[in-house]
Amino acid sequence: MPSYKAPVDDTLFLLNDVLNIQRFGNLEGFADASPDLTGQILGEAGKLCEEVLAPLNASGDANGCKRHPDGSVTTPAGFKSAFEAYAGGGWIGLSAPPEYGGQGLPYSLTMVMSEFASSANMAFAMYPGLTQGALAALLTHGSPEQKKLYAPAMIEGRWTGTMNLTEPQCGTDLGLLTTKAVPRADGAYAITGQKIFISAGEHDLSENIIHLVLARLEGAPAGVKGISLFIVPKVLVNADGSLGQRNGVSCGSIEEKMGIHGNATCVMNYDGATGYLIGEANRGLNAMFVMMNEARLGVAMQGLAQSEVAYQNALAYAKERLQGRALTGPKYPEKKADPIIVHPDVRRMLLEIKAFNEAARALALSAALDSDIAHRSGDPAARQAADDRLGLLTPVLKGMLTDVGFENAVKAQQVFGGHGYIREWGMEQFVRDARIAMIYEGANGIQALDLVGRKLPREGGRAIMAFFKEGAELLGGHSANEAMKPFVAPAQAALADLQKASMWLMQNAMAKPDNAGAASYDYMHLLGRVALALMWVKIAAAALEKQVREPETAALMEAKLTTARFYMERMLPETSLRLARIVSGADTMMSLAPEMF
Amino acid sequence: MPSYKAPVDDTLFLLNDVLNIQRFGNLEGFADASPDLTGQILGEAGKLCEEVLAPLNASGDANGCKRHPDGSVTTPAGFKSAFEAYAGGGWIGLSAPPEYGGQGLPYSLTMVMSEFASSANMAFAMYPGLTQGALAALLTHGSPEQKKLYAPAMIEGRWTGTMNLTEPQCGTDLGLLTTKAVPRADGAYAITGQKIFISAGEHDLSENIIHLVLARLEGAPAGVKGISLFIVPKVLVNADGSLGQRNGVSCGSIEEKMGIHGNATCVMNYDGATGYLIGEANRGLNAMFVMMNEARLGVAMQGLAQSEVAYQNALAYAKERLQGRALTGPKYPEKKADPIIVHPDVRRMLLEIKAFNEAARALALSAALDSDIAHRSGDPAARQAADDRLGLLTPVLKGMLTDVGFENAVKAQQVFGGHGYIREWGMEQFVRDARIAMIYEGANGIQALDLVGRKLPREGGRAIMAFFKEGAELLGGHSANEAMKPFVAPAQAALADLQKASMWLMQNAMAKPDNAGAASYDYMHLLGRVALALMWVKIAAAALEKQVREPETAALMEAKLTTARFYMERMLPETSLRLARIVSGADTMMSLAPEMF
């Protein structure tokens, strides 16, 4: 049975020492996020995840969800009471507005809880996670009446939420969607069509499910400019918030899939179901993107989360499993063999994961803080800069954290040898669960296109220019410090690779869009690796400072510095490879006729 | 439902045009392997795999093997008659000696069949595959009586074989094994102990199962030098070859695992079972290594095989699935959307797989030919050179083909978007099945250590020196040809990276063995990428020549050249990254205390 310990201390170090969350005391909700209170909140979050959610992870995978002949769906044993504990603890609305019953705390803390909960039980964490996404869209685009009617019950967890985009003939290309919305005399709409891959589409955790559904109004333009967003409750809600009749929406089947068996992935059939337009007609994609962006960050956390829990278990195994002797002679001669952590190649695997996780967590929290700034700062320039950074980094976080998170789960499984392939050790579940994160909320290739096609060129490249400037300033600020040299110099070289790649794109992608497409995936990973390097520079600087200020942390801070060095020496050289691939262009790959593949 | 078409034409192109198998007409069994006959044999092999084995792959995964209370195990429906067809076709003994009923054909053809069968149904292919491995050990180390008693029935498929190494406390470190062998008055031994992870350990496909079991003789030295190998038949065999009493060996349970559900992975209990020493006492590991080396090549083929079948299905999906429009404008304006193969990033994924598969197949066949030469040539120098190449490349093939094969299965799954995660499409099974190949027959980290610790230094580096010399000669021979420039120049640079890495190892690994351990994994992949580049050089040269000689093949040969260019431009630059990692050394990774991870 795998185990899980929430990385509360590392998270607090990042929030307090590296990202200096105290700087933002003037933002709404941040005054309450003192180091002490934050520590308490994260301690409680960790406890819930370790004690309630993690023990249900393996059994949830083994037993899965069951659909009954009447279309109802039962979640795995224990999920219902775990959801009550989760909702009852106020975790769904942790950073939701107090006027609807939320706690108004920083969104950054919600992101921390996303990581912890996904490590403990990813399939479970999707139920509150999707509710939070639906809530975000509702709060941004809903009318005051809609917010008042739906938000409080969702924040309480009495009702949950879903997002309904995909149809059999369209996933990425939503312009092809055919679900219809026909206006009715009462101002509502009759929604008809079939949606697939609807996570948490039907279950027994809540009294009601609020589906947000993309559909096409009669007579709307073809393509993505004719799509509207509708609220379609599973059970209709009376004006006073009480539940009325069952709506014309039902779960037709649940999918058999590779993993996340504890989450019901549903085919949802809408048969003239009552729906309410949310936001403007034909601007549904716009409204859905609020949800998508939040969901993409949540999915990024799933990648990190599986990497983290897989790492913890691989590390424990590497310390316990006795096999062979160190290459330099026995390290534990009193034992029959040395623990496998003495072997360089086992350390390589562990350090590749560790060096990724700690910087990825820093980067994700930094993005979450940007989201807080973008939504809560009174300074328009600060809001814009934060929004630019967030926009640029959202696809990178989603693509890189899920790609590498999966690779890391595989690597951690490898540490176990044959036992890693056996169910009872739990490692193979982490791999199967992690795999979906590379696919949903926009497959990672789509994230790469979003980055290169939309986020880079936006406003004349304002976001990437600011990224370069901030990176150069950060490195410049540490360049005189001898102790920082092992971190600053490689980061500088990697930043230069990114600049070359960006320049190449500017010069070659306009004339030939295929060059952008061909470069996009490597560019996403290149930018991501540079962003992690900059995070390691920040972490190293904080560690050097802290080990002087608080000598009792010296060993821990030294470990941070060693891990930073490992990242720079072993992992960051990847940027040159990415650059070489990017500048090779699209000609060769585009020249092969489809029938010659 | 996924489909599979055996790559007969590509294999014949490699055997006939690239590797010139006709050169070896003087080797035993090769005279029968004319292009025509080889074509017929591979055609039959393909047909069996496509029509009999592939249709049982998904159902075998879904239904798995079942152990009954009496310890017997039932394989999935259809496996028994498929095994009869496989054995009846003579495929198990395709390259086994005619004196025991084999067909004596080149081992290279057995390797081809390994690929086809593993693509079609990996779990199934392991039953004959393990039998072939056991047979190889028996034929090399068994006494004449043992060979006569066991080999014919194994070649016929009436009996199958297994290899029993792993115990709960030891996998990699066989020195720790505790299974005991006590001599009996009749010259046999009583074998007692528990073995785990025994593939095909118990099943209903054959009348008998011949277990090859590593055990420790009473009073034998500790460690690996006190291990002997025993034949332990499930049912005892009378002197006339008829079956006698049931032996004291039984399947205690079968493992629940991530994949290859159609193959029974057994815990085997030996309770004073009758065993017969094979080969010399205390030299069991030596005998087992014959089997291991053959098995490692077989596992390498599993990696390639999953990559190939996953590619075929991803390609078909990419041509059919309509979603979005090409970045350069609609390519199929009459359709609602373009097939996704128009998108550069989809082509990137497909070409990364294709460019790997075709060169990996060439490299594997080249190694198989070396095995044929090493066993069958009358020229001692040729035998030695072939054996050196095979020894050097066996860990590389096992490590690289299974690592990249798995990555490619994941990549092919990604082409399917959400559908890739759903069982019925079959892509996720390829991923789950492919995963084990990185682990068993020596986890890939162990392959890397075998390469760097044993194969490189052996005989003063004779094998790697010959590899450099042959590589330089190959590239030198094509350097004057302008049409070969796009292939020769990058391969030259990559070969130089490998030489630098080898030099670094020579200078740094003796004094500090951890440097070898820390470099090993990257070195294995570096050598592998260079070996693939040299294969692409050979393929490109053959393609340039063939498109002139047989103009009707021009388009196909042009596709080979394009794929070769893609490999050189996009994939081979990886060698610099591997070199950078290698020369960063072991200091950083070894400096972290276990408790600071």
PDB file of C-alpha atoms in Angstrom, chain B residues 66-295:
ATOM      1  CA  LYS B  66      -7.507 -17.445 -13.730  1.00  0.00           C
ATOM      2  CA  ARG B  67      -6.018 -19.596 -11.012  1.00  0.00           C
ATOM      3  CA  HIS B  68      -8.284 -22.291  -9.623  1.00  0.00           C
ATOM      4  CA  PRO B  69      -8.287 -23.679  -6.084  1.00  0.00           C
ATOM      5  CA  ASP B  70      -6.293 -26.738  -7.187  1.00  0.00           C
ATOM      6  CA  GLY B  71      -3.482 -24.484  -8.389  1.00  0.00           C
ATOM      7  CA  SER B  72      -4.229 -24.919 -12.068  1.00  0.00           C
ATOM      8  CA  VAL B  73      -4.386 -21.839 -14.281  1.00  0.00           C
ATOM      9  CA  THR B  74      -6.640 -21.166 -17.246  1.00  0.00           C
ATOM     10  CA  THR B  75      -5.460 -18.816 -19.985  1.00  0.00           C
ATOM     11  CA  PRO B  76      -7.930 -16.518 -21.784  1.00  0.00           C
ATOM     12  CA  ALA B  77     -10.416 -18.015 -24.219  1.00  0.00           C
ATOM     13  CA  GLY B  78      -8.829 -18.786 -27.566  1.00  0.00           C
ATOM     14  CA  PHE B  79      -5.245 -18.926 -26.344  1.00  0.00           C
ATOM     15  CA  LYS B  80      -5.121 -22.707 -26.361  1.00  0.00           C
ATOM     16  CA  SER B  81      -6.112 -23.138 -29.971  1.00  0.00           C
ATOM     17  CA  ALA B  82      -3.935 -20.199 -30.991  1.00  0.00           C
ATOM     18  CA  PHE B  83      -1.004 -21.884 -29.282  1.00  0.00           C
ATOM     19  CA  GLU B  84      -1.743 -25.085 -31.172  1.00  0.00           C
ATOM     20  CA  ALA B  85      -1.666 -23.136 -34.419  1.00  0.00           C
ATOM     21  CA  TYR B  86       1.559 -21.408 -33.433  1.00  0.00           C
ATOM     22  CA  ALA B  87       3.303 -24.593 -32.356  1.00  0.00           C
ATOM     23  CA  GLY B  88       1.816 -26.594 -35.200  1.00  0.00           C
ATOM     24  CA  GLY B  89       3.225 -24.096 -37.705  1.00  0.00           C
ATOM     25  CA  GLY B  90       6.702 -24.905 -36.421  1.00  0.00           C
ATOM     26  CA  TRP B  91       7.313 -21.360 -35.194  1.00  0.00           C
ATOM     27  CA  ILE B  92       8.782 -22.301 -31.819  1.00  0.00           C
ATOM     28  CA  GLY B  93      11.559 -24.304 -33.411  1.00  0.00           C
ATOM     29  CA  LEU B  94      11.981 -22.123 -36.494  1.00  0.00           C
ATOM     30  CA  SER B  95      15.700 -21.738 -35.891  1.00  0.00           C
ATOM     31  CA  ALA B  96      16.219 -24.716 -33.566  1.00  0.00           C
ATOM     32  CA  PRO B  97      18.502 -27.582 -34.656  1.00  0.00           C
ATOM     33  CA  PRO B  98      16.860 -30.059 -37.052  1.00  0.00           C
ATOM     34  CA  GLU B  99      18.180 -32.989 -34.970  1.00  0.00           C
ATOM     35  CA  TYR B 100      15.622 -32.109 -32.294  1.00  0.00           C
ATOM     36  CA  GLY B 101      12.877 -31.345 -34.748  1.00  0.00           C
ATOM     37  CA  GLY B 102      13.657 -27.684 -35.417  1.00  0.00           C
ATOM     38  CA  GLN B 103      13.776 -26.099 -38.855  1.00  0.00           C
ATOM     39  CA  GLY B 104      17.323 -24.817 -38.558  1.00  0.00           C
ATOM     40  CA  LEU B 105      16.527 -21.502 -40.207  1.00  0.00           C
ATOM     41  CA  PRO B 106      18.359 -18.301 -39.235  1.00  0.00           C
ATOM     42  CA  TYR B 107      17.738 -16.966 -35.744  1.00  0.00           C
ATOM     43  CA  SER B 108      17.084 -13.646 -37.467  1.00  0.00           C
ATOM     44  CA  LEU B 109      13.772 -15.034 -38.688  1.00  0.00           C
ATOM     45  CA  THR B 110      12.827 -16.064 -35.175  1.00  0.00           C
ATOM     46  CA  MET B 111      13.470 -12.465 -34.138  1.00  0.00           C
ATOM     47  CA  VAL B 112      11.176 -11.239 -36.887  1.00  0.00           C
ATOM     48  CA  MET B 113       8.467 -13.577 -35.650  1.00  0.00           C
ATOM     49  CA  SER B 114       9.083 -12.299 -32.104  1.00  0.00           C
ATOM     50  CA  GLU B 115       8.305  -8.802 -33.281  1.00  0.00           C
ATOM     51  CA  PHE B 116       5.199  -9.732 -35.250  1.00  0.00           C
ATOM     52  CA  ALA B 117       3.775 -11.950 -32.514  1.00  0.00           C
ATOM     53  CA  SER B 118       4.454  -9.387 -29.775  1.00  0.00           C
ATOM     54  CA  SER B 119       2.757  -6.664 -31.803  1.00  0.00           C
ATOM     55  CA  ALA B 120      -0.246  -8.872 -32.323  1.00  0.00           C
ATOM     56  CA  ASN B 121      -0.499 -10.174 -28.783  1.00  0.00           C
ATOM     57  CA  MET B 122       2.380  -9.619 -26.405  1.00  0.00           C
ATOM     58  CA  ALA B 123       0.929 -11.613 -23.516  1.00  0.00           C
ATOM     59  CA  PHE B 124       0.418 -14.604 -25.785  1.00  0.00           C
ATOM     60  CA  ALA B 125       3.824 -14.353 -27.469  1.00  0.00           C
ATOM     61  CA  MET B 126       5.528 -14.757 -24.116  1.00  0.00           C
ATOM     62  CA  TYR B 127       4.483 -18.422 -23.864  1.00  0.00           C
ATOM     63  CA  PRO B 128       6.448 -19.545 -26.933  1.00  0.00           C
ATOM     64  CA  GLY B 129       9.088 -16.870 -26.257  1.00  0.00           C
ATOM     65  CA  LEU B 130       9.966 -18.227 -22.821  1.00  0.00           C
ATOM     66  CA  THR B 131       9.979 -21.737 -24.211  1.00  0.00           C
ATOM     67  CA  GLN B 132      12.557 -20.631 -26.770  1.00  0.00           C
ATOM     68  CA  GLY B 133      14.672 -19.068 -24.033  1.00  0.00           C
ATOM     69  CA  ALA B 134      14.585 -22.223 -21.904  1.00  0.00           C
ATOM     70  CA  LEU B 135      15.391 -24.252 -24.985  1.00  0.00           C
ATOM     71  CA  ALA B 136      18.447 -22.096 -25.701  1.00  0.00           C
ATOM     72  CA  ALA B 137      19.826 -22.723 -22.206  1.00  0.00           C
ATOM     73  CA  LEU B 138      19.053 -26.418 -22.452  1.00  0.00           C
ATOM     74  CA  LEU B 139      20.717 -26.787 -25.847  1.00  0.00           C
ATOM     75  CA  THR B 140      23.828 -24.907 -24.714  1.00  0.00           C
ATOM     76  CA  HIS B 141      24.333 -26.388 -21.268  1.00  0.00           C
ATOM     77  CA  GLY B 142      22.269 -29.560 -21.090  1.00  0.00           C
ATOM     78  CA  SER B 143      23.735 -33.044 -21.334  1.00  0.00           C
ATOM     79  CA  PRO B 144      22.992 -35.029 -24.511  1.00  0.00           C
ATOM     80  CA  GLU B 145      20.432 -37.055 -22.562  1.00  0.00           C
ATOM     81  CA  GLN B 146      18.717 -33.953 -21.236  1.00  0.00           C
ATOM     82  CA  LYS B 147      18.544 -32.430 -24.702  1.00  0.00           C
ATOM     83  CA  LYS B 148      17.115 -35.586 -26.168  1.00  0.00           C
ATOM     84  CA  LEU B 149      14.572 -35.934 -23.377  1.00  0.00           C
ATOM     85  CA  TYR B 150      13.259 -32.368 -23.286  1.00  0.00           C
ATOM     86  CA  ALA B 151      14.105 -30.474 -26.477  1.00  0.00           C
ATOM     87  CA  PRO B 152      11.868 -32.213 -29.052  1.00  0.00           C
ATOM     88  CA  ALA B 153       8.691 -31.828 -27.028  1.00  0.00           C
ATOM     89  CA  MET B 154       9.503 -28.158 -26.335  1.00  0.00           C
ATOM     90  CA  ILE B 155      10.147 -27.515 -30.018  1.00  0.00           C
ATOM     91  CA  GLU B 156       6.832 -29.192 -30.818  1.00  0.00           C
ATOM     92  CA  GLY B 157       5.126 -27.048 -28.213  1.00  0.00           C
ATOM     93  CA  ARG B 158       3.784 -30.070 -26.363  1.00  0.00           C
ATOM     94  CA  TRP B 159       5.816 -28.780 -23.427  1.00  0.00           C
ATOM     95  CA  THR B 160       6.674 -25.168 -22.646  1.00  0.00           C
ATOM     96  CA  GLY B 161       9.472 -23.588 -20.624  1.00  0.00           C
ATOM     97  CA  THR B 162      10.043 -20.953 -17.947  1.00  0.00           C
ATOM     98  CA  MET B 163      12.923 -19.275 -16.171  1.00  0.00           C
ATOM     99  CA  ASN B 164      12.878 -19.050 -12.382  1.00  0.00           C
ATOM    100  CA  LEU B 165      15.257 -16.469 -10.954  1.00  0.00           C
ATOM    101  CA  THR B 166      13.476 -13.927  -8.783  1.00  0.00           C
ATOM    102  CA  GLU B 167      12.601 -14.484  -5.125  1.00  0.00           C
ATOM    103  CA  PRO B 168      10.855 -12.070  -2.792  1.00  0.00           C
ATOM    104  CA  GLN B 169      14.161 -10.821  -1.364  1.00  0.00           C
ATOM    105  CA  CYS B 170      16.130 -10.843  -4.593  1.00  0.00           C
ATOM    106  CA  GLY B 171      15.684  -9.756  -8.160  1.00  0.00           C
ATOM    107  CA  THR B 172      18.690  -7.933  -9.494  1.00  0.00           C
ATOM    108  CA  ASP B 173      20.962  -9.276  -6.772  1.00  0.00           C
ATOM    109  CA  LEU B 174      20.743 -13.019  -7.341  1.00  0.00           C
ATOM    110  CA  GLY B 175      23.516 -13.570  -4.812  1.00  0.00           C
ATOM    111  CA  LEU B 176      20.809 -13.284  -2.168  1.00  0.00           C
ATOM    112  CA  LEU B 177      18.763 -16.227  -3.387  1.00  0.00           C
ATOM    113  CA  THR B 178      17.875 -18.916  -0.895  1.00  0.00           C
ATOM    114  CA  THR B 179      16.047 -21.642  -2.833  1.00  0.00           C
ATOM    115  CA  LYS B 180      17.768 -24.865  -1.783  1.00  0.00           C
ATOM    116  CA  ALA B 181      18.865 -27.933  -3.703  1.00  0.00           C
ATOM    117  CA  VAL B 182      19.567 -31.068  -1.642  1.00  0.00           C
ATOM    118  CA  PRO B 183      21.229 -34.019  -3.406  1.00  0.00           C
ATOM    119  CA  ARG B 184      19.282 -37.258  -3.388  1.00  0.00           C
ATOM    120  CA  ALA B 185      20.521 -40.802  -3.640  1.00  0.00           C
ATOM    121  CA  ASP B 186      19.187 -41.166  -7.209  1.00  0.00           C
ATOM    122  CA  GLY B 187      21.403 -38.356  -8.524  1.00  0.00           C
ATOM    123  CA  ALA B 188      18.552 -35.876  -8.658  1.00  0.00           C
ATOM    124  CA  TYR B 189      18.005 -32.996  -6.229  1.00  0.00           C
ATOM    125  CA  ALA B 190      15.198 -31.933  -3.952  1.00  0.00           C
ATOM    126  CA  ILE B 191      14.400 -28.285  -4.702  1.00  0.00           C
ATOM    127  CA  THR B 192      12.709 -26.180  -2.027  1.00  0.00           C
ATOM    128  CA  GLY B 193      11.909 -22.485  -2.069  1.00  0.00           C
ATOM    129  CA  GLN B 194       9.681 -19.789  -3.476  1.00  0.00           C
ATOM    130  CA  LYS B 195      10.062 -17.997  -6.793  1.00  0.00           C
ATOM    131  CA  ILE B 196       8.038 -14.944  -7.787  1.00  0.00           C
ATOM    132  CA  PHE B 197       7.202 -13.134 -11.037  1.00  0.00           C
ATOM    133  CA  ILE B 198       7.406 -16.377 -13.021  1.00  0.00           C
ATOM    134  CA  SER B 199       5.911 -15.621 -16.418  1.00  0.00           C
ATOM    135  CA  ALA B 200       3.991 -18.527 -17.916  1.00  0.00           C
ATOM    136  CA  GLY B 201       4.687 -20.404 -14.668  1.00  0.00           C
ATOM    137  CA  GLU B 202       1.409 -22.311 -14.859  1.00  0.00           C
ATOM    138  CA  HIS B 203      -1.172 -22.505 -17.636  1.00  0.00           C
ATOM    139  CA  ASP B 204      -3.296 -24.836 -19.745  1.00  0.00           C
ATOM    140  CA  LEU B 205      -1.508 -24.535 -23.089  1.00  0.00           C
ATOM    141  CA  SER B 206       0.792 -27.540 -22.867  1.00  0.00           C
ATOM    142  CA  GLU B 207       0.980 -31.007 -21.338  1.00  0.00           C
ATOM    143  CA  ASN B 208       4.027 -30.149 -19.320  1.00  0.00           C
ATOM    144  CA  ILE B 209       6.092 -27.160 -18.208  1.00  0.00           C
ATOM    145  CA  ILE B 210       9.869 -27.377 -17.959  1.00  0.00           C
ATOM    146  CA  HIS B 211      10.993 -24.943 -15.269  1.00  0.00           C
ATOM    147  CA  LEU B 212      14.614 -23.875 -15.257  1.00  0.00           C
ATOM    148  CA  VAL B 213      15.293 -22.949 -11.665  1.00  0.00           C
ATOM    149  CA  LEU B 214      18.208 -21.235  -9.971  1.00  0.00           C
ATOM    150  CA  ALA B 215      18.935 -22.711  -6.555  1.00  0.00           C
ATOM    151  CA  ARG B 216      21.741 -23.068  -4.085  1.00  0.00           C
ATOM    152  CA  LEU B 217      23.331 -26.463  -3.436  1.00  0.00           C
ATOM    153  CA  GLU B 218      23.807 -27.332   0.204  1.00  0.00           C
ATOM    154  CA  GLY B 219      27.181 -25.998   1.298  1.00  0.00           C
ATOM    155  CA  ALA B 220      27.677 -23.916  -1.829  1.00  0.00           C
ATOM    156  CA  PRO B 221      29.587 -20.639  -1.522  1.00  0.00           C
ATOM    157  CA  ALA B 222      27.597 -17.538  -0.645  1.00  0.00           C
ATOM    158  CA  GLY B 223      26.744 -15.031  -3.356  1.00  0.00           C
ATOM    159  CA  VAL B 224      26.423 -15.557  -7.090  1.00  0.00           C
ATOM    160  CA  LYS B 225      29.214 -18.131  -7.185  1.00  0.00           C
ATOM    161  CA  GLY B 226      27.116 -20.647  -5.310  1.00  0.00           C
ATOM    162  CA  ILE B 227      24.139 -20.796  -7.630  1.00  0.00           C
ATOM    163  CA  SER B 228      23.264 -23.779  -9.801  1.00  0.00           C
ATOM    164  CA  LEU B 229      20.652 -24.304 -12.481  1.00  0.00           C
ATOM    165  CA  PHE B 230      18.123 -27.114 -12.370  1.00  0.00           C
ATOM    166  CA  ILE B 231      15.525 -28.581 -14.662  1.00  0.00           C
ATOM    167  CA  VAL B 232      12.319 -29.010 -12.694  1.00  0.00           C
ATOM    168  CA  PRO B 233       9.486 -30.419 -14.822  1.00  0.00           C
ATOM    169  CA  LYS B 234       5.933 -29.764 -13.698  1.00  0.00           C
ATOM    170  CA  VAL B 235       5.213 -33.394 -14.506  1.00  0.00           C
ATOM    171  CA  LEU B 236       8.120 -35.808 -14.170  1.00  0.00           C
ATOM    172  CA  VAL B 237       9.298 -37.297 -17.437  1.00  0.00           C
ATOM    173  CA  ASN B 238      10.020 -41.000 -17.758  1.00  0.00           C
ATOM    174  CA  ALA B 239      13.126 -42.174 -19.558  1.00  0.00           C
ATOM    175  CA  ASP B 240      11.070 -42.908 -22.674  1.00  0.00           C
ATOM    176  CA  GLY B 241       9.733 -39.360 -22.739  1.00  0.00           C
ATOM    177  CA  SER B 242       6.295 -40.277 -21.457  1.00  0.00           C
ATOM    178  CA  LEU B 243       4.796 -38.338 -18.576  1.00  0.00           C
ATOM    179  CA  GLY B 244       5.006 -39.719 -15.070  1.00  0.00           C
ATOM    180  CA  GLN B 245       3.970 -38.328 -11.702  1.00  0.00           C
ATOM    181  CA  ARG B 246       3.162 -34.737 -10.877  1.00  0.00           C
ATOM    182  CA  ASN B 247       6.263 -33.042  -9.385  1.00  0.00           C
ATOM    183  CA  GLY B 248       6.325 -31.048  -6.112  1.00  0.00           C
ATOM    184  CA  VAL B 249       5.994 -27.658  -7.747  1.00  0.00           C
ATOM    185  CA  SER B 250       2.838 -25.573  -7.862  1.00  0.00           C
ATOM    186  CA  CYS B 251       1.500 -22.152  -8.553  1.00  0.00           C
ATOM    187  CA  GLY B 252       0.654 -20.442  -5.262  1.00  0.00           C
ATOM    188  CA  SER B 253      -1.008 -17.412  -6.772  1.00  0.00           C
ATOM    189  CA  ILE B 254      -1.002 -15.229  -9.834  1.00  0.00           C
ATOM    190  CA  GLU B 255      -0.154 -11.543  -9.647  1.00  0.00           C
ATOM    191  CA  GLU B 256      -2.567  -8.707 -10.351  1.00  0.00           C
ATOM    192  CA  LYS B 257      -0.582  -6.454 -12.610  1.00  0.00           C
ATOM    193  CA  MET B 258      -0.680  -3.376 -14.822  1.00  0.00           C
ATOM    194  CA  GLY B 259      -0.797  -5.281 -18.093  1.00  0.00           C
ATOM    195  CA  ILE B 260       0.054  -8.482 -20.010  1.00  0.00           C
ATOM    196  CA  HIS B 261      -2.993  -9.945 -18.319  1.00  0.00           C
ATOM    197  CA  GLY B 262      -3.093 -12.806 -20.786  1.00  0.00           C
ATOM    198  CA  ASN B 263       0.160 -14.119 -19.394  1.00  0.00           C
ATOM    199  CA  ALA B 264       0.109 -15.833 -16.003  1.00  0.00           C
ATOM    200  CA  THR B 265       2.694 -14.253 -13.712  1.00  0.00           C
ATOM    201  CA  CYS B 266       3.032 -16.817 -10.971  1.00  0.00           C
ATOM    202  CA  VAL B 267       4.334 -17.286  -7.504  1.00  0.00           C
ATOM    203  CA  MET B 268       5.866 -20.767  -7.778  1.00  0.00           C
ATOM    204  CA  ASN B 269       6.314 -22.927  -4.710  1.00  0.00           C
ATOM    205  CA  TYR B 270       8.900 -25.701  -4.772  1.00  0.00           C
ATOM    206  CA  ASP B 271       8.358 -28.245  -2.017  1.00  0.00           C
ATOM    207  CA  GLY B 272      11.145 -30.777  -2.335  1.00  0.00           C
ATOM    208  CA  ALA B 273      10.473 -30.916  -6.052  1.00  0.00           C
ATOM    209  CA  THR B 274      12.641 -33.231  -8.117  1.00  0.00           C
ATOM    210  CA  GLY B 275      15.242 -31.283 -10.058  1.00  0.00           C
ATOM    211  CA  TYR B 276      18.109 -32.204 -12.348  1.00  0.00           C
ATOM    212  CA  LEU B 277      21.323 -30.238 -12.437  1.00  0.00           C
ATOM    213  CA  ILE B 278      21.958 -28.628 -15.790  1.00  0.00           C
ATOM    214  CA  GLY B 279      25.512 -27.631 -16.634  1.00  0.00           C
ATOM    215  CA  GLU B 280      28.109 -27.412 -13.882  1.00  0.00           C
ATOM    216  CA  ALA B 281      27.369 -27.022 -10.186  1.00  0.00           C
ATOM    217  CA  ASN B 282      27.733 -23.434  -8.943  1.00  0.00           C
ATOM    218  CA  ARG B 283      27.881 -22.192 -12.523  1.00  0.00           C
ATOM    219  CA  GLY B 284      24.161 -21.740 -12.837  1.00  0.00           C
ATOM    220  CA  LEU B 285      24.277 -18.041 -13.478  1.00  0.00           C
ATOM    221  CA  ASN B 286      26.529 -18.689 -16.411  1.00  0.00           C
ATOM    222  CA  ALA B 287      24.011 -21.116 -17.896  1.00  0.00           C
ATOM    223  CA  MET B 288      21.137 -18.799 -17.129  1.00  0.00           C
ATOM    224  CA  PHE B 289      22.861 -15.984 -18.986  1.00  0.00           C
ATOM    225  CA  VAL B 290      22.492 -17.828 -22.274  1.00  0.00           C
ATOM    226  CA  MET B 291      18.800 -17.693 -21.671  1.00  0.00           C
ATOM    227  CA  MET B 292      18.919 -14.137 -20.369  1.00  0.00           C
ATOM    228  CA  ASN B 293      20.746 -12.810 -23.403  1.00  0.00           C
ATOM    229  CA  GLU B 294      18.327 -14.432 -25.770  1.00  0.00           C
ATOM    230  CA  ALA B 295      15.451 -13.242 -23.615  1.00  0.00           C
TER     231      ALA B 295
END
